[in-house]
XYZ file of C-alpha atoms in Angstrom:
235
model
C 84.729 74.464 93.596
C 86.516 76.247 91.212
C 85.158 79.512 89.831
C 86.646 80.998 86.448
C 87.147 84.849 85.851
C 86.878 85.321 82.541
C 89.940 88.361 81.865
C 86.751 90.619 79.012
C 84.474 90.530 82.110
C 87.105 92.841 84.817
C 86.461 96.197 85.415
C 87.925 98.530 82.615
C 89.066 102.090 82.953
C 91.000 103.689 79.902
C 92.890 107.302 80.918
C 94.919 107.843 78.306
C 98.037 107.728 79.600
C 96.991 104.817 81.434
C 94.931 101.790 79.908
C 93.778 99.682 83.654
C 91.692 96.464 83.716
C 90.855 95.800 87.394
C 90.111 91.944 88.330
C 88.728 93.178 91.557
C 86.864 95.982 92.638
C 88.809 99.402 92.488
C 88.106 103.239 92.123
C 84.384 103.671 89.766
C 84.460 99.750 88.968
C 82.210 97.814 91.974
C 81.541 94.589 92.001
C 80.269 93.313 95.204
C 80.892 89.761 93.467
C 84.330 90.499 92.732
C 85.048 92.186 96.140
C 88.658 89.559 96.962
C 89.590 86.120 97.660
C 90.962 85.866 101.044
C 92.844 88.910 101.857
C 93.704 88.976 98.224
C 92.370 92.734 97.556
C 93.190 93.834 94.193
C 94.760 92.801 90.872
C 95.541 95.687 88.350
C 96.480 94.982 84.880
C 98.594 98.562 83.753
C 99.950 99.705 80.929
C 101.516 103.116 81.285
C 102.058 105.215 78.437
C 105.833 106.914 78.302
C 106.671 109.752 79.822
C 103.357 108.755 82.206
C 102.778 107.392 85.418
C 100.832 107.729 89.261
C 102.324 110.511 90.853
C 102.981 111.047 94.493
C 100.151 109.114 96.591
C 99.368 107.473 100.173
C 99.275 104.239 101.298
C 98.400 102.685 104.694
C 97.849 99.323 105.834
C 98.170 97.092 103.071
C 100.443 95.075 101.343
C 101.196 96.283 97.689
C 103.469 94.231 95.303
C 103.895 95.138 92.307
C 105.185 92.785 88.945
C 106.346 93.326 85.844
C 105.870 91.914 82.277
C 107.497 94.969 80.186
C 109.504 97.420 80.313
C 110.273 99.046 83.671
C 108.480 100.634 86.148
C 110.416 103.191 88.383
C 109.826 103.592 92.321
C 110.256 106.014 94.854
C 108.453 106.344 98.479
C 108.752 108.508 101.362
C 111.172 105.919 103.819
C 113.989 106.620 101.018
C 113.556 103.571 98.541
C 114.328 104.669 94.811
C 114.349 101.805 92.149
C 113.435 100.296 88.991
C 111.709 97.538 88.591
C 111.750 95.172 85.901
C 111.142 91.803 84.459
C 111.717 88.737 86.396
C 111.562 90.536 89.627
C 108.864 91.219 92.197
C 108.668 94.464 94.858
C 106.743 94.593 97.641
C 105.795 98.063 99.753
C 104.169 97.427 103.298
C 102.408 100.466 103.995
C 101.706 99.807 107.308
C 101.048 102.686 109.223
C 101.381 105.453 105.948
C 103.595 105.577 103.205
C 103.691 107.814 100.067
C 105.030 106.621 96.695
C 105.220 107.601 92.686
C 105.640 104.866 89.818
C 106.499 106.114 86.473
C 107.582 105.031 82.917
C 110.501 107.084 82.107
C 110.633 105.343 78.662
C 110.661 107.168 76.177
C 108.758 105.263 73.404
C 108.456 101.911 75.167
C 104.811 100.886 76.822
C 105.448 99.918 81.145
C 103.173 96.534 81.590
C 102.673 96.002 84.888
C 101.028 94.628 87.534
C 99.405 95.952 90.726
C 98.588 93.798 93.544
C 96.907 94.077 96.848
C 97.132 92.153 100.030
C 95.549 92.918 103.307
C 98.376 92.302 106.132
C 97.673 90.123 109.114
C 98.505 92.556 111.977
C 97.497 96.554 110.785
C 99.999 99.340 111.635
C 102.693 97.879 110.855
C 106.311 99.892 110.314
C 106.419 100.532 106.689
C 108.774 98.341 104.393
C 109.916 97.557 101.424
C 111.043 94.799 99.630
C 112.745 93.848 96.277
C 114.341 91.004 94.456
C 114.889 89.161 91.110
C 113.550 85.661 89.793
C 115.985 84.415 86.619
C 113.280 82.792 84.444
C 115.677 79.228 84.841
C 114.073 79.170 87.877
C 110.453 79.480 86.970
C 110.414 77.345 83.977
C 108.501 73.876 84.095
C 107.728 74.714 87.375
C 106.098 77.145 90.133
C 108.531 79.281 91.956
C 108.016 80.791 95.401
C 108.415 84.162 94.669
C 106.202 85.423 98.318
C 105.281 84.225 101.549
C 105.348 84.390 104.684
C 108.814 83.653 105.887
C 111.078 84.413 102.794
C 111.209 81.063 102.832
C 113.452 79.941 99.833
C 115.179 83.041 98.736
C 110.980 84.453 98.621
C 109.917 88.320 99.253
C 108.109 88.441 102.610
C 104.384 88.998 102.723
C 103.071 89.896 106.213
C 99.927 88.012 105.936
C 99.625 83.731 105.349
C 99.975 83.671 102.067
C 102.416 81.941 99.498
C 103.203 83.378 95.942
C 104.393 81.602 93.142
C 105.209 82.143 89.752
C 105.823 80.039 86.601
C 106.865 79.861 82.856
C 105.202 76.338 81.168
C 105.666 75.602 76.802
C 104.540 71.930 75.427
C 105.309 69.086 77.777
C 106.037 71.255 80.905
C 103.250 70.791 83.818
C 103.391 71.699 87.671
C 101.021 71.082 90.092
C 100.745 72.732 93.668
C 98.519 70.992 96.881
C 96.461 72.936 98.700
C 95.712 72.048 102.651
C 91.817 71.518 103.563
C 90.491 75.043 104.120
C 92.970 77.141 102.298
C 91.954 78.839 98.864
C 93.840 79.173 95.572
C 94.049 81.987 93.140
C 95.564 81.795 89.323
C 95.580 84.678 87.214
C 97.447 84.234 83.937
C 100.201 86.886 82.497
C 100.230 86.054 79.116
C 99.906 83.296 76.762
C 97.628 80.581 77.276
C 97.544 77.647 79.239
C 95.360 74.895 80.500
C 94.573 75.032 84.061
C 92.076 71.932 86.149
C 91.065 71.217 82.931
C 89.740 75.388 81.537
C 91.302 76.382 78.968
C 92.668 79.825 80.045
C 94.167 83.144 78.444
C 96.536 86.018 79.584
C 94.297 88.346 81.615
C 91.975 85.146 82.711
C 91.692 83.742 86.537
C 90.404 81.171 88.448
C 88.983 81.321 92.063
C 89.477 78.178 94.516
C 87.370 76.812 97.453
C 87.879 73.723 98.992
C 89.951 72.072 95.974
C 93.013 69.908 96.614
C 95.082 70.931 93.675
C 96.339 73.357 90.902
C 97.343 71.754 88.172
C 98.882 73.421 85.268
C 99.742 71.648 81.221
C 99.562 72.511 78.060
C 101.355 75.831 78.092
C 101.544 77.608 75.082
C 104.632 81.116 76.231
C 102.441 81.171 79.476
C 103.417 83.128 82.563
C 101.249 82.294 85.395
C 100.929 83.492 89.212
C 99.221 81.328 91.720
C 98.326 82.839 94.841
C 97.817 79.914 98.436
C 95.654 81.621 100.598
C 93.682 81.926 103.849
C 89.904 82.451 103.821
C 89.054 85.440 105.734
C 87.511 85.072 109.367
């Protein structure tokens, strides 16, 4: 079963300094049909105006992943980390027993466009942690590059859940497949461009949810950038 999630049907919030689209229920957006997909709890597509950002706020017991599409995102947290996240990089912050952080766009003129992704951890009460790695475009061109995993395989960031996250770039004849083991869920989010995924024509912001499917198949990309999640079901 493949369930489309059209980008135009997502929740939307416009705060002036922040334009945000919610793939799952978040803040004032509540949709019982879109609470989570397995442990994937949040995908927020955010555009932050120059000189604006999220002030210091707290989280706990959540794996938080930031994926910058355009611009840069300045991160600072209560466990001593401070860095700028730019396109091609993936940041994972494990909130665990509790962490405070801020995220700002310090650019003078350019909007920061990024995805914030929340994944429910396998174990609660973890020690807070942080990891940030770069994945060059050449490693994602025409293929699905593993960028997040439970064990840091292939140089990916470590996610404290049985989740594997892939990123890929596709144009023209470039194609790729990802096999899903029995009992696993899949989720494809088209970051930008367009592509055909398992016969579905997707545009930026669109997604597909997979249950009891054997394979994700990507082809026909036009400036396509995708994230693909291989997920467990939740008991």
